[in-house]
Amino acid sequence: MAHAYTPGLKVTERQVIQKRRILPLKGEVIVKVGDQVNPSDVVARTHLPGNVVPLNVANKLGVPPEDLEMVMLKKDGDTIKEGEPIAVKKSFIKWFTSSCEATIDGTIESVSHITGQVLQRGEPIPVEVKAYIRGEVTEIIPQEGVVVSSIAAFTQGIFGIGGETFGNILMATPDNSTVLSEDLITPEMKDKVIVGGSLVTAGALRKALDTGVKGIVVGGFSDKDLRDFLGYDIGVAITGSEDTTTTLVVTEGFGQISMAQKTFDLLKKHEGAMACINGATQIRAGVIRPEVVIPLDQSGGVGEVGETEIQGLKIGTPVRVIRHPHFGRIGTVTDLPSPLTALESESKARVLEVEFDGSERAIVPRANVEMIED
Amino acid sequence: MAKFDNPEDIKVIVATDCGSTTTKAILIEFVNGEYRLMERGEAPTTVEAPFEDVTMGVLNAVAELEELSGRKLLDEKGRFISPANGKDGTDVYISTSSAGGGLQMMVAGVVRSMTAESAERAALGAGAIVMDVIASNDKRLPHQQIERIRHLRPDMILLSGGIDGGTTTHVVELAELIAAADPRPRLGSSYQLPIIFAGNKDAVPLVNETLESKVDLKTVDNLRPVLERENLAPAREEIHELFMEHVMAQAPGYKKLMSWADAPIMPTPGAVGLIIQTIADQYGIEAVGVDIGGATTDVFSVFRPGGEAVFNRTVSANLGMSYSISNVFAEATLPMVMRWVPFLMDERDLRNRVKNKMIRPTTIPQSLEELVFEQAIAKEALRLAFVQHKNFATVLKGVQQQRTIADAFEQSSSGSTIVNMMTLDMLIGSGGVLSHAPRRQQSALMMIDAFLPEGITRLAVDSIFMMPQLGVLTEVQPKAATEVFEKDCLIHLGTCIAPKGVSKKGGPVMKYSIELPTGTVSGTLEHLEMKLLPLGVQENGLPMTAKATFEPERNFDVGGGPGNKVEKEIHGGVVGIILDGRGRPFDLSTISETERVKYLTTWMTEMNIYDIEKMKALTGN
C-alpha cells in the first residue's frame, strides 16, 4: 500500500533545485550549458502560430462556394494586410463590382470551395521562457528548452495564487504567529518578497498589491478573504494563472495557523537574499505545490549536495495535524499502534499517538498528519 | 476469446483496474458450482515517474493476490501462468484503465442539442471525459472555437453532424475549424491526432478531403442517421479501438500490458457502464449507478422509456469529495449543505475546513461533527450530479412529435428527461464516502436524501469498487461477472419505500404489511415519518425477500398510481426496509428551523445513523 500519511512539505536549508524551462512549441534555445542565468533572463523563445479568423467570402460576394477560386485574388500561403482586397467579383457595370477585404494582417490559411470560407491566419505570436531562478544552465533540450540548476534553500507551500516572480526577502512580522495586518505593510516593501506569521488579512493583501509587493509568504489565509480578493470562489485547487501582480504562498493552510518555526527561521536567516517564488498549485495526480527558492552561493559547483531521503513515520518524528479537531498543531509521534482503531466518527483507521507541547497527548489518524520534512 | 471457445471452461480469472493512484486486482474462482471473489490486492499505480511502467503496479497488486490466496499466478519471468493448472495460474487476465487522466475527448456536432449532444452521449458512454462540445450554434465565434480546440489537446475528437442526406456545409465547416486548429494529441507528439467522423454519410468525401492530410481520420456510421434515432454503437466501438491503438499505446508500459490481457483494455468508466447495462438487461430492470470520487462523480443509468433500454452516463467533472469538495460547496451553497446538519457551525470556520480538505485531500473525518458535515456535502454532490444527469438523459431533442387530443394535457415535451424515479428498480452507490461510511445506514440515507427515490427502490453499494473489473469481465465470461457482482461486489442495503405525493396537513401516508421472517409487521406510516424494519441477507450474500402490501392514501403513490394498493416481493439487506413518509417532492427548506432540527434528529435516531449520545452532545439536545 501507499504511505498512509501525507509525506509533508519540504523545508530544506540547502539542496540542488532543477527547473525544466520548456517552450509550449518547438523553438530556439538561446543559452548554452554552463551559462549563468538570472531569473529574468530569456532562455528560449518561439512563435506560436497566429490566431485563425474565418471569413465567408462566398457569402459576402454572393458567389457559389465552388466558384470561389474565380474571384479570389489571393491563394493559400499568400501574405495579407488588413483592409487589402483578397477577392473581387467583377461586373459589367463598374458600380456593381464588389470586393472582400482581409480583416487581419497575416497569411491565407485555406480557401474552401465547399463552404466558401477563407481562413486567415494572424501574425505569429512570440513566446519567451525565462530562467525563473538564478543558477546555471545544466542541460539543453534541443529546440524545447533548458534545465536550470541552482544550489538553494527551498521551502514548499501548501497553496498559492499568482505565478512566478522574484524579489528580496523582507520579514514583515517579528515572529511566526503574528498576523500580517494592513498596518505592517510599508512603502519599503515595494518589489520585495515579504514574510508574515500566522495569517495575512484581506486588507494587508490589498495594500501589498497597491504597494507593489512581489510576493507574500505566510502561514494561513482565510477562504472568505480569498474569495473577496479574487472575486470568485476557487472550486478546484488548480492555480497560478490568477490576474495578480502579488504572488501569495500559504505554507500551512486555510485559517489562522502559525507558520512552522522551521520555515520561518529559514526565511529569516536569508532576509535580504533573493527569493524566486511561484504560487502555482495543482492538487491532482502529479501534484504541484507553491514554492520559495532562495539561490545560495553556488561555489563548489552544482551537483555536490545530495537530497535527503524521505523517511517514513517513526516514533520521534515531528508532525503537524492537518485536520480537526487538532488542526494546525505541531507535535511529536509517541506511538504507532498497528491495528486499525475506531475513531470518534466510528471509521476504522490506522492511527498514531502524538504529543503536543511536551505534555498533552492525542490519538490522530495517520492520514491526518503530515511529517515536517527536512 | 481465442484461448477458450467455451466461456464455461474459464475457472480462474484475474482482473485489474489501473486507476490514477491505485491499481486494484481481484481473483475470481469457480468453486462449488459458482463464481466467487476469492481475494483482492492493491498497489500504487506506476504510470508516472520514476517508474513509468504500468505493469510494475499490476505485478505488485497481483503479487499481493498470490500472497493472500496461495495461488501462484506469475512465473519466474513475471508473466502470468496461463491456463490455470490446479493451484497455479489463471485462465484469463483482463484489465481496465483510467491512469494518466483517463480518456480525454472533444466532440463536435452541428446543432448543440441534437447531433452534438448525441456525439457527447457516445463519448461519455464509451468512458471518456468530454473536455468541450463544439457546435455550429454554440454562440462562440469561429476563431474562439479554433482557439479552444488548439488549447485543449484531447486524446481524440469525435466529429458528427447532419442526419444522412442533411446538411453537408455545416459539417465541413466544423472539419475546417478542426483542420485550422491543427490540434496536437495530449500524449506523444509522434502520432497524428485520431478523429472519428460519425456524421452525414454524404459529407464523408468532403470531410476526407478537408482533414485527411492533417489527422488520422476514421469514418464510422452516422451516430444520428435520422432525427428520431441514435446509432451510438459504431462510434463507441471505434473510440474503444482508438483508445487501445493510440492513447493506451502512448502510456508507459501499456504495450506490454495489452500483450498480457486476454481482452481489450477498457477505459474504467466504460467498463462500469457495461456491468450496469448487463445487470439491467439480465433482470429487465431500470438501474442507476453512481460513483463519487475525489475529483469527479459519474452517474450511469438504464431506463426504459418506451420499453427499450436506454443507457446514459454523465461525468460531473468538478463534483467530488476531496479535490473538488470546495466546488461542491460553491455550487450547492452553504444553506443547502447545512440543511442536512442538525447543529450549528461557524461559516468562516466551515469554509476554511472545506478548503483545507481540498488542499489535503487524503485526510479523513476524525470527529463525529466532521463526519456529519462531510456526509452533508456528499448528499449535495450526489444531488447536483444527478440533476446534471437528469438534464442530459433525455428523449431525443429536435424530434417532431405527433400529438393527439389525449396528449394535450400531458406536459412532456421534446427533450424531457427519461429518468423516472418511480420506475427505477435499483440504485447502486460506490466511491469512498458511500462504500466506506462507518455505518451502512449512513450510505443508505445519503443516497435516499440525494436521489429521492420514489415508490419501491432497492439500494446497494459497491463494497470495494470492483465494478470496472466486472464490466470488462462481461466481455469474456458474463455469467462470472453477474454472479460475483450480485454476491460479492454488491452490499445489499435493502429497499426504500417512499410514497410520492405531498400532504399539507400531515396525517397518514400509507398502510403497510410486510411478512418478515420474524412475523408479519403492519402499521401506518405518517407524514414526515421514517421507519426502519429488519430484513437481512442470506448466507450466500444475496438479500432475503418478503411479501409486502402497501396501501397509500389517495394523494400518494407507491407505483400503482395514486391511492392504489401495491403487492410486491421486496428485498432486504444489511440495513433493512426503509419506509420514507417524507413525501415526494421533498424539500427540507420548507420546514421551519426548529422543526428541521427536530425531524433530522428523529430520522437519524430511527435509522440509527449516528451514535445517539454523541449526537446529543453535538446538538445540545
Short mmCIF file of N, CA, C and O in Angstrom, two decimals, chain A residues 214-278:
data_model
loop_
_atom_site.label_atom_id
_atom_site.label_comp_id
_atom_site.label_asym_id
_atom_site.label_seq_id
_atom_site.Cartn_x
_atom_site.Cartn_y
_atom_site.Cartn_z
N LYS A 214 6.12 42.06 -4.41
CA LYS A 214 6.18 40.99 -5.41
C LYS A 214 5.53 39.70 -4.89
O LYS A 214 4.87 38.99 -5.64
N GLY A 215 5.77 39.41 -3.60
CA GLY A 215 5.20 38.15 -3.10
C GLY A 215 5.02 38.19 -1.60
O GLY A 215 5.69 38.96 -0.89
N ILE A 216 4.09 37.35 -1.11
CA ILE A 216 3.88 37.22 0.33
C ILE A 216 3.97 35.74 0.67
O ILE A 216 3.33 34.90 0.02
N VAL A 217 4.77 35.42 1.68
CA VAL A 217 4.84 34.04 2.18
C VAL A 217 4.29 34.09 3.61
O VAL A 217 4.78 34.86 4.43
N VAL A 218 3.26 33.29 3.88
CA VAL A 218 2.57 33.40 5.16
C VAL A 218 2.01 32.05 5.59
O VAL A 218 1.83 31.16 4.75
N GLY A 219 1.71 31.91 6.89
CA GLY A 219 1.20 30.63 7.41
C GLY A 219 -0.19 30.30 6.91
O GLY A 219 -0.43 29.23 6.36
N GLY A 220 -1.13 31.23 7.10
CA GLY A 220 -2.52 30.93 6.75
C GLY A 220 -3.21 32.06 6.04
O GLY A 220 -2.73 33.20 6.02
N PHE A 221 -4.35 31.75 5.47
CA PHE A 221 -5.16 32.73 4.76
C PHE A 221 -6.59 32.26 4.86
O PHE A 221 -6.86 31.05 4.79
N SER A 222 -7.51 33.20 5.02
CA SER A 222 -8.90 32.80 5.17
C SER A 222 -9.57 32.64 3.82
O SER A 222 -9.38 33.46 2.92
N ASP A 223 -10.37 31.60 3.70
CA ASP A 223 -11.05 31.34 2.43
C ASP A 223 -11.95 32.48 2.03
O ASP A 223 -12.06 32.82 0.86
N LYS A 224 -12.62 33.06 3.02
CA LYS A 224 -13.56 34.15 2.71
C LYS A 224 -12.78 35.33 2.09
O LYS A 224 -13.23 35.93 1.11
N ASP A 225 -11.60 35.62 2.64
CA ASP A 225 -10.77 36.71 2.10
C ASP A 225 -10.27 36.37 0.70
O ASP A 225 -10.17 37.24 -0.16
N LEU A 226 -9.97 35.11 0.49
CA LEU A 226 -9.50 34.68 -0.83
C LEU A 226 -10.58 34.95 -1.87
O LEU A 226 -10.32 35.47 -2.95
N ARG A 227 -11.81 34.60 -1.50
CA ARG A 227 -12.92 34.79 -2.43
C ARG A 227 -13.14 36.28 -2.69
O ARG A 227 -13.35 36.69 -3.82
N ASP A 228 -13.06 37.08 -1.63
CA ASP A 228 -13.25 38.52 -1.81
C ASP A 228 -12.13 39.11 -2.67
O ASP A 228 -12.36 39.97 -3.50
N PHE A 229 -10.93 38.61 -2.47
CA PHE A 229 -9.77 39.15 -3.19
C PHE A 229 -9.85 38.81 -4.68
O PHE A 229 -9.63 39.64 -5.54
N LEU A 230 -10.18 37.55 -4.98
CA LEU A 230 -10.21 37.13 -6.38
C LEU A 230 -11.52 37.53 -7.07
O LEU A 230 -11.58 37.66 -8.28
N GLY A 231 -12.56 37.66 -6.28
CA GLY A 231 -13.87 37.97 -6.86
C GLY A 231 -14.62 36.72 -7.27
O GLY A 231 -15.69 36.79 -7.85
N TYR A 232 -14.05 35.57 -7.03
CA TYR A 232 -14.73 34.30 -7.30
C TYR A 232 -14.20 33.24 -6.36
O TYR A 232 -13.16 33.43 -5.72
N ASP A 233 -14.93 32.13 -6.26
CA ASP A 233 -14.54 31.06 -5.37
C ASP A 233 -13.67 30.06 -6.13
O ASP A 233 -14.01 29.70 -7.26
N ILE A 234 -12.58 29.64 -5.55
CA ILE A 234 -11.76 28.61 -6.20
C ILE A 234 -12.40 27.26 -5.94
O ILE A 234 -12.52 26.84 -4.79
N GLY A 235 -12.85 26.59 -7.00
CA GLY A 235 -13.56 25.33 -6.83
C GLY A 235 -12.61 24.16 -6.72
O GLY A 235 -12.77 23.28 -5.88
N VAL A 236 -11.61 24.14 -7.57
CA VAL A 236 -10.61 23.07 -7.51
C VAL A 236 -9.23 23.71 -7.40
O VAL A 236 -9.02 24.80 -7.91
N ALA A 237 -8.33 23.01 -6.70
CA ALA A 237 -7.05 23.62 -6.41
C ALA A 237 -6.11 23.56 -7.61
O ALA A 237 -5.16 22.79 -7.64
N ILE A 238 -6.42 24.35 -8.62
CA ILE A 238 -5.50 24.49 -9.75
C ILE A 238 -5.32 25.99 -9.93
O ILE A 238 -6.23 26.69 -10.36
N THR A 239 -4.18 26.50 -9.50
CA THR A 239 -3.98 27.95 -9.51
C THR A 239 -2.64 28.29 -10.17
O THR A 239 -1.87 27.41 -10.52
N GLY A 240 -2.38 29.55 -10.27
CA GLY A 240 -1.10 30.02 -10.81
C GLY A 240 -1.32 31.05 -11.90
O GLY A 240 -0.44 31.83 -12.20
N SER A 241 -2.53 31.03 -12.50
CA SER A 241 -2.76 31.94 -13.61
C SER A 241 -3.67 33.11 -13.21
O SER A 241 -4.26 33.76 -14.05
N GLU A 242 -3.78 33.35 -11.89
CA GLU A 242 -4.63 34.45 -11.44
C GLU A 242 -4.06 35.78 -11.91
O GLU A 242 -2.85 35.93 -12.05
N ASP A 243 -4.97 36.72 -12.08
CA ASP A 243 -4.57 38.03 -12.55
C ASP A 243 -4.15 38.88 -11.34
O ASP A 243 -4.90 39.70 -10.85
N THR A 244 -2.97 38.63 -10.82
CA THR A 244 -2.48 39.42 -9.69
C THR A 244 -0.98 39.65 -9.84
O THR A 244 -0.27 38.79 -10.37
N THR A 245 -0.52 40.80 -9.39
CA THR A 245 0.91 41.08 -9.50
C THR A 245 1.64 40.72 -8.21
O THR A 245 2.85 40.84 -8.11
N THR A 246 0.88 40.34 -7.19
CA THR A 246 1.50 39.88 -5.95
C THR A 246 1.21 38.40 -5.79
O THR A 246 0.05 37.99 -5.69
N THR A 247 2.26 37.60 -5.80
CA THR A 247 2.09 36.15 -5.65
C THR A 247 1.99 35.81 -4.16
O THR A 247 2.71 36.37 -3.34
N LEU A 248 1.07 34.90 -3.85
CA LEU A 248 0.87 34.51 -2.45
C LEU A 248 1.25 33.04 -2.27
O LEU A 248 0.81 32.18 -3.05
N VAL A 249 2.07 32.76 -1.28
CA VAL A 249 2.40 31.37 -0.93
C VAL A 249 1.97 31.13 0.51
O VAL A 249 2.47 31.78 1.43
N VAL A 250 1.00 30.24 0.70
CA VAL A 250 0.50 29.90 2.03
C VAL A 250 1.20 28.61 2.45
O VAL A 250 1.14 27.62 1.72
N THR A 251 1.85 28.62 3.61
CA THR A 251 2.67 27.45 3.95
C THR A 251 1.91 26.39 4.76
O THR A 251 2.26 25.22 4.72
N GLU A 252 0.86 26.80 5.50
CA GLU A 252 0.22 25.81 6.38
C GLU A 252 -1.20 25.43 5.97
O GLU A 252 -1.56 24.26 6.00
N GLY A 253 -2.04 26.41 5.62
CA GLY A 253 -3.40 26.07 5.24
C GLY A 253 -4.35 27.22 5.43
O GLY A 253 -3.92 28.36 5.65
N PHE A 254 -5.65 26.92 5.34
CA PHE A 254 -6.67 27.96 5.45
C PHE A 254 -7.02 28.19 6.91
O PHE A 254 -7.18 27.24 7.67
N GLY A 255 -7.17 29.46 7.28
CA GLY A 255 -7.43 29.82 8.65
C GLY A 255 -6.18 30.45 9.25
O GLY A 255 -5.16 30.60 8.55
N GLN A 256 -6.24 30.79 10.53
CA GLN A 256 -5.06 31.38 11.17
C GLN A 256 -4.19 30.27 11.75
O GLN A 256 -4.58 29.62 12.71
N ILE A 257 -3.04 30.02 11.15
CA ILE A 257 -2.15 28.96 11.62
C ILE A 257 -0.72 29.50 11.59
O ILE A 257 -0.26 29.97 10.55
N SER A 258 -0.03 29.40 12.71
CA SER A 258 1.34 29.89 12.75
C SER A 258 2.19 29.17 11.73
O SER A 258 2.08 27.95 11.56
N MET A 259 3.06 29.94 11.09
CA MET A 259 3.96 29.30 10.13
C MET A 259 4.90 28.37 10.91
O MET A 259 5.33 28.72 12.03
N ALA A 260 5.20 27.21 10.35
CA ALA A 260 6.11 26.28 11.04
C ALA A 260 7.39 27.05 11.39
O ALA A 260 7.92 27.79 10.56
N GLN A 261 7.85 26.87 12.61
CA GLN A 261 9.00 27.62 13.10
C GLN A 261 10.20 27.46 12.16
O GLN A 261 10.91 28.41 11.86
N LYS A 262 10.34 26.22 11.68
CA LYS A 262 11.50 25.92 10.83
C LYS A 262 11.46 26.74 9.53
O LYS A 262 12.48 27.26 9.08
N THR A 263 10.27 26.84 8.96
CA THR A 263 10.11 27.61 7.72
C THR A 263 10.41 29.08 7.99
O THR A 263 11.12 29.73 7.23
N PHE A 264 9.83 29.57 9.08
CA PHE A 264 10.01 30.97 9.42
C PHE A 264 11.50 31.28 9.64
O PHE A 264 12.03 32.26 9.12
N ASP A 265 12.16 30.40 10.40
CA ASP A 265 13.59 30.62 10.69
C ASP A 265 14.43 30.59 9.42
O ASP A 265 15.37 31.38 9.27
N LEU A 266 14.09 29.68 8.52
CA LEU A 266 14.84 29.57 7.26
C LEU A 266 14.72 30.87 6.47
O LEU A 266 15.71 31.40 5.96
N LEU A 267 13.51 31.38 6.38
CA LEU A 267 13.29 32.60 5.61
C LEU A 267 13.99 33.78 6.29
O LEU A 267 14.59 34.64 5.64
N LYS A 268 13.93 33.80 7.62
CA LYS A 268 14.55 34.89 8.38
C LYS A 268 16.07 34.88 8.19
O LYS A 268 16.70 35.92 8.04
N LYS A 269 16.63 33.69 8.18
CA LYS A 269 18.07 33.54 8.00
C LYS A 269 18.52 34.17 6.69
O LYS A 269 19.64 34.67 6.57
N HIS A 270 17.64 34.12 5.70
CA HIS A 270 18.03 34.62 4.38
C HIS A 270 17.41 35.98 4.07
O HIS A 270 17.26 36.34 2.91
N GLU A 271 17.03 36.71 5.12
CA GLU A 271 16.45 38.03 4.90
C GLU A 271 17.42 38.87 4.07
O GLU A 271 18.62 38.90 4.35
N GLY A 272 16.92 39.52 3.06
CA GLY A 272 17.77 40.34 2.19
C GLY A 272 18.21 39.61 0.94
O GLY A 272 18.56 40.24 -0.06
N ALA A 273 18.17 38.27 0.99
CA ALA A 273 18.59 37.50 -0.20
C ALA A 273 17.44 37.43 -1.20
O ALA A 273 16.28 37.66 -0.87
N MET A 274 17.80 37.06 -2.43
CA MET A 274 16.78 36.96 -3.46
C MET A 274 15.98 35.65 -3.30
O MET A 274 16.56 34.59 -3.08
N ALA A 275 14.67 35.76 -3.39
CA ALA A 275 13.82 34.57 -3.38
C ALA A 275 13.03 34.53 -4.67
O ALA A 275 12.48 35.54 -5.11
N CYS A 276 13.00 33.35 -5.30
CA CYS A 276 12.19 33.16 -6.51
C CYS A 276 10.97 32.37 -6.06
O CYS A 276 11.12 31.27 -5.52
N ILE A 277 9.78 32.92 -6.27
CA ILE A 277 8.59 32.23 -5.76
C ILE A 277 7.57 32.00 -6.85
O ILE A 277 7.52 32.71 -7.86
N ASN A 278 6.75 30.99 -6.64
CA ASN A 278 5.70 30.66 -7.59
C ASN A 278 4.48 30.16 -6.80
O ASN A 278 4.61 29.29 -5.96
#
